[in-house]
Amino acid sequence: MSASDQVYEHVRERILDGAISAGELITEGQFVEATGLSRTPVREAFLRLEAEGWLKLYPKRGALVVPVQPEEKEQVLEARQLIETHAMTTIAASASAAENVSRRLREITDQTREAMEADDIATFTTLDAEFHLVLVNASGNDILSDIYRGLRDRLRRMTTRSVWHDKTRMEAIVKDHGDLAEIVARRDVAAFSARLIDHMRSTHDKAHSR
């Protein structure tokens, strides 16, 4: 991994886990000091993060961490609803597939509960994203899986914001995931779609209205 890639991953991860807040102004100097690298790879990483929409650069001032916009949130949730419901429809066609997926979802839910109890938000949000990706991957549609992976960072960032605003949301998310895993085992597509909508809205609407 190049020096620029190292800085890129370091800054992006800190945005994703909430260590750097949306709307915060950061500087190249901060990350020269934090990483021990020279200013050139830090500048290259900042430019890449700006191109991907994570930062907005202001010459001689620093870089603003770009907040998730309301329209982006709505687009992410709409895409998730379409993709995950389609995946559930495919899974529900096979009793063995539904049972296998449900078992794996319950395992991830248990791990997510452990992260919640340890107050480990970074691990919690990573597992939250993995829970939903497992479901999509089980559809067997590689194109949909690739599209969903493209949403994963946005999803994780949105979830981080939600639980930072209200850590009781972590417990609610764990319960929601348990409910979804049970519904998968029952192969009830309509119930899954309705529960998924409730889950997404209760997780994200409150935080993004502030």
Short mmCIF file of C-alpha atoms in Angstrom, two decimals:
data_model
loop_
_atom_site.label_atom_id
_atom_site.label_comp_id
_atom_site.label_asym_id
_atom_site.label_seq_id
_atom_site.Cartn_x
_atom_site.Cartn_y
_atom_site.Cartn_z
CA MET A 1 0.00 0.00 0.00
CA SER A 2 1.42 3.40 -0.99
CA ALA A 3 1.86 6.23 1.51
CA SER A 4 -1.03 8.08 -0.13
CA ASP A 5 -3.26 5.00 0.18
CA GLN A 6 -2.35 4.68 3.86
CA VAL A 7 -3.44 8.25 4.56
CA TYR A 8 -6.58 7.79 2.46
CA GLU A 9 -7.62 4.71 4.45
CA HIS A 10 -6.73 6.39 7.76
CA VAL A 11 -8.82 9.50 7.10
CA ARG A 12 -11.73 7.62 5.52
CA GLU A 13 -11.90 5.18 8.42
CA ARG A 14 -11.97 8.02 10.93
CA ILE A 15 -14.86 9.61 9.06
CA LEU A 16 -16.71 6.28 8.90
CA ASP A 17 -16.31 5.50 12.60
CA GLY A 18 -17.33 9.01 13.66
CA ALA A 19 -13.94 10.04 15.05
CA ILE A 20 -14.07 12.92 12.56
CA SER A 21 -17.51 14.52 12.45
CA ALA A 22 -19.46 15.77 9.46
CA GLY A 23 -18.90 19.51 9.13
CA GLU A 24 -15.52 19.36 10.88
CA LEU A 25 -12.57 21.21 9.34
CA ILE A 26 -9.39 19.14 9.18
CA THR A 27 -5.91 20.04 7.97
CA GLU A 28 -3.06 18.32 6.18
CA GLY A 29 -0.84 19.09 9.16
CA GLN A 30 -3.03 17.00 11.47
CA PHE A 31 -2.43 13.90 9.40
CA VAL A 32 1.22 14.58 8.73
CA GLU A 33 1.60 14.46 12.51
CA ALA A 34 -0.80 11.54 13.01
CA THR A 35 0.74 9.29 10.36
CA GLY A 36 4.37 10.42 10.42
CA LEU A 37 4.29 10.77 6.63
CA SER A 38 5.23 13.76 4.51
CA ARG A 39 2.77 16.38 3.31
CA THR A 40 2.73 15.12 -0.31
CA PRO A 41 0.90 11.80 0.31
CA VAL A 42 -1.46 13.56 2.70
CA ARG A 43 -2.32 16.12 0.02
CA GLU A 44 -2.82 13.34 -2.55
CA ALA A 45 -5.14 11.50 -0.15
CA PHE A 46 -7.14 14.67 0.50
CA LEU A 47 -7.56 15.23 -3.25
CA ARG A 48 -8.80 11.67 -3.70
CA LEU A 49 -11.24 12.05 -0.81
CA GLU A 50 -12.53 15.27 -2.34
CA ALA A 51 -13.02 13.56 -5.72
CA GLU A 52 -15.08 10.85 -3.98
CA GLY A 53 -17.22 13.41 -2.15
CA TRP A 54 -15.88 12.90 1.37
CA LEU A 55 -14.10 16.26 1.68
CA LYS A 56 -14.37 19.80 0.34
CA LEU A 57 -10.95 21.46 0.13
CA TYR A 58 -10.38 25.11 0.98
CA PRO A 59 -6.91 26.42 0.05
CA LYS A 60 -4.83 27.55 3.06
CA ARG A 61 -7.67 26.62 5.44
CA GLY A 62 -8.05 22.87 5.30
CA ALA A 63 -10.75 20.42 4.29
CA LEU A 64 -14.37 20.27 5.37
CA VAL A 65 -15.86 16.83 6.02
CA VAL A 66 -18.93 16.83 3.78
CA PRO A 67 -22.15 15.87 5.62
CA VAL A 68 -24.50 13.22 4.24
CA GLN A 69 -27.18 15.22 2.45
CA PRO A 70 -30.90 14.41 2.98
CA GLU A 71 -31.37 13.53 -0.69
CA GLU A 72 -28.40 11.15 -0.57
CA LYS A 73 -29.83 9.44 2.51
CA GLU A 74 -33.17 8.94 0.76
CA GLN A 75 -31.49 7.52 -2.33
CA VAL A 76 -29.43 5.08 -0.25
CA LEU A 77 -32.50 3.87 1.65
CA GLU A 78 -34.51 3.46 -1.56
CA ALA A 79 -31.72 1.47 -3.19
CA ARG A 80 -31.37 -0.72 -0.11
CA GLN A 81 -35.09 -1.44 -0.01
CA LEU A 82 -35.15 -2.53 -3.64
CA ILE A 83 -32.00 -4.65 -3.47
CA GLU A 84 -32.64 -6.33 -0.12
CA THR A 85 -36.28 -7.13 -0.90
CA HIS A 86 -35.23 -8.66 -4.22
CA ALA A 87 -32.61 -10.72 -2.39
CA MET A 88 -35.21 -11.89 0.12
CA THR A 89 -37.53 -12.95 -2.71
CA THR A 90 -34.77 -15.14 -4.13
CA ILE A 91 -33.83 -16.61 -0.74
CA ALA A 92 -37.46 -17.38 0.13
CA ALA A 93 -37.74 -19.70 -2.87
CA SER A 94 -35.57 -22.27 -1.06
CA ALA A 95 -36.20 -23.54 2.47
CA SER A 96 -32.58 -24.63 2.91
CA ALA A 97 -31.24 -21.28 1.66
CA ALA A 98 -33.54 -19.39 4.00
CA GLU A 99 -32.44 -21.47 6.99
CA ASN A 100 -28.73 -21.10 6.15
CA VAL A 101 -29.02 -17.34 5.67
CA SER A 102 -31.07 -16.95 8.84
CA ARG A 103 -28.47 -18.90 10.82
CA ARG A 104 -25.66 -16.66 9.53
CA LEU A 105 -27.69 -13.51 10.26
CA ARG A 106 -28.27 -14.68 13.83
CA GLU A 107 -24.52 -15.23 14.25
CA ILE A 108 -23.78 -11.69 13.08
CA THR A 109 -26.53 -10.35 15.34
CA ASP A 110 -24.85 -12.04 18.33
CA GLN A 111 -21.51 -10.46 17.36
CA THR A 112 -23.22 -7.08 16.95
CA ARG A 113 -24.70 -7.41 20.44
CA GLU A 114 -21.20 -8.07 21.82
CA ALA A 115 -19.90 -4.92 20.09
CA MET A 116 -22.80 -2.94 21.57
CA GLU A 117 -22.04 -4.22 25.07
CA ALA A 118 -18.38 -3.23 24.59
CA ASP A 119 -19.49 0.22 23.31
CA ASP A 120 -17.38 -0.47 20.19
CA ILE A 121 -19.15 1.69 17.62
CA ALA A 122 -16.65 1.01 14.81
CA THR A 123 -17.11 -2.76 15.06
CA PHE A 124 -20.85 -2.35 15.59
CA THR A 125 -21.36 -0.37 12.38
CA THR A 126 -19.08 -2.71 10.40
CA LEU A 127 -21.15 -5.70 11.53
CA ASP A 128 -24.38 -3.82 10.80
CA ALA A 129 -23.27 -3.37 7.19
CA GLU A 130 -22.11 -7.00 7.00
CA PHE A 131 -25.52 -8.23 8.18
CA HIS A 132 -27.24 -6.67 5.20
CA LEU A 133 -24.49 -7.61 2.73
CA VAL A 134 -24.78 -11.29 3.72
CA LEU A 135 -28.45 -11.15 2.80
CA VAL A 136 -27.73 -9.56 -0.59
CA ASN A 137 -24.87 -11.95 -1.38
CA ALA A 138 -27.19 -14.90 -0.72
CA SER A 139 -29.30 -13.83 -3.70
CA GLY A 140 -26.54 -15.15 -5.96
CA ASN A 141 -26.66 -12.00 -8.11
CA ASP A 142 -23.07 -10.74 -8.33
CA ILE A 143 -24.08 -7.46 -9.98
CA LEU A 144 -26.46 -6.60 -7.15
CA SER A 145 -23.79 -7.56 -4.62
CA ASP A 146 -21.31 -5.21 -6.29
CA ILE A 147 -23.86 -2.38 -6.29
CA TYR A 148 -24.63 -3.00 -2.62
CA ARG A 149 -20.95 -3.01 -1.69
CA GLY A 150 -20.79 0.43 -3.30
CA LEU A 151 -23.41 1.58 -0.77
CA ARG A 152 -21.65 0.03 2.22
CA ASP A 153 -19.52 3.03 3.23
CA ARG A 154 -22.51 5.37 2.99
CA LEU A 155 -24.58 2.95 5.04
CA ARG A 156 -21.91 2.62 7.70
CA ARG A 157 -21.47 6.38 7.92
CA MET A 158 -25.21 6.93 8.29
CA THR A 159 -25.45 4.28 11.00
CA THR A 160 -22.48 5.78 12.86
CA ARG A 161 -24.18 9.16 12.88
CA SER A 162 -27.38 7.62 14.17
CA VAL A 163 -25.79 5.78 17.10
CA TRP A 164 -23.54 8.72 18.02
CA HIS A 165 -26.66 10.89 18.34
CA ASP A 166 -28.52 8.26 20.36
CA LYS A 167 -26.68 5.19 21.61
CA THR A 168 -29.96 3.54 22.59
CA ARG A 169 -30.33 3.02 18.84
CA MET A 170 -27.70 0.27 19.08
CA GLU A 171 -30.03 -1.89 21.16
CA ALA A 172 -32.91 -1.22 18.76
CA ILE A 173 -30.76 -2.17 15.76
CA VAL A 174 -29.77 -5.47 17.40
CA LYS A 175 -33.44 -6.24 18.05
CA ASP A 176 -34.38 -5.31 14.48
CA HIS A 177 -31.71 -7.64 13.12
CA GLY A 178 -32.97 -10.48 15.28
CA ASP A 179 -36.48 -9.90 13.96
CA LEU A 180 -35.27 -9.82 10.35
CA ALA A 181 -33.32 -13.06 10.81
CA GLU A 182 -36.48 -14.76 12.11
CA ILE A 183 -38.53 -13.47 9.19
CA VAL A 184 -35.94 -14.82 6.74
CA ALA A 185 -36.32 -18.26 8.34
CA ARG A 186 -40.11 -18.00 7.84
CA ARG A 187 -39.59 -17.02 4.17
CA ASP A 188 -42.12 -14.19 4.48
CA VAL A 189 -41.17 -11.64 1.83
CA ALA A 190 -43.96 -9.16 2.61
CA ALA A 191 -43.18 -9.15 6.34
CA PHE A 192 -39.48 -8.75 5.58
CA SER A 193 -40.05 -5.75 3.32
CA ALA A 194 -42.28 -4.02 5.88
CA ARG A 195 -39.88 -4.74 8.76
CA LEU A 196 -36.90 -3.55 6.73
CA ILE A 197 -38.61 -0.21 6.04
CA ASP A 198 -39.35 0.24 9.75
CA HIS A 199 -35.77 -0.69 10.61
CA MET A 200 -34.19 1.76 8.18
CA ARG A 201 -36.48 4.64 9.07
CA SER A 202 -36.14 4.23 12.83
CA THR A 203 -32.37 3.95 12.50
CA HIS A 204 -31.77 6.93 10.23
CA ASP A 205 -34.64 9.43 10.27
CA LYS A 206 -34.17 10.80 13.80
CA ALA A 207 -30.45 11.49 13.45
CA HIS A 208 -30.75 13.06 10.02
CA SER A 209 -33.53 15.39 11.09
CA ARG A 210 -31.15 17.19 13.46
#
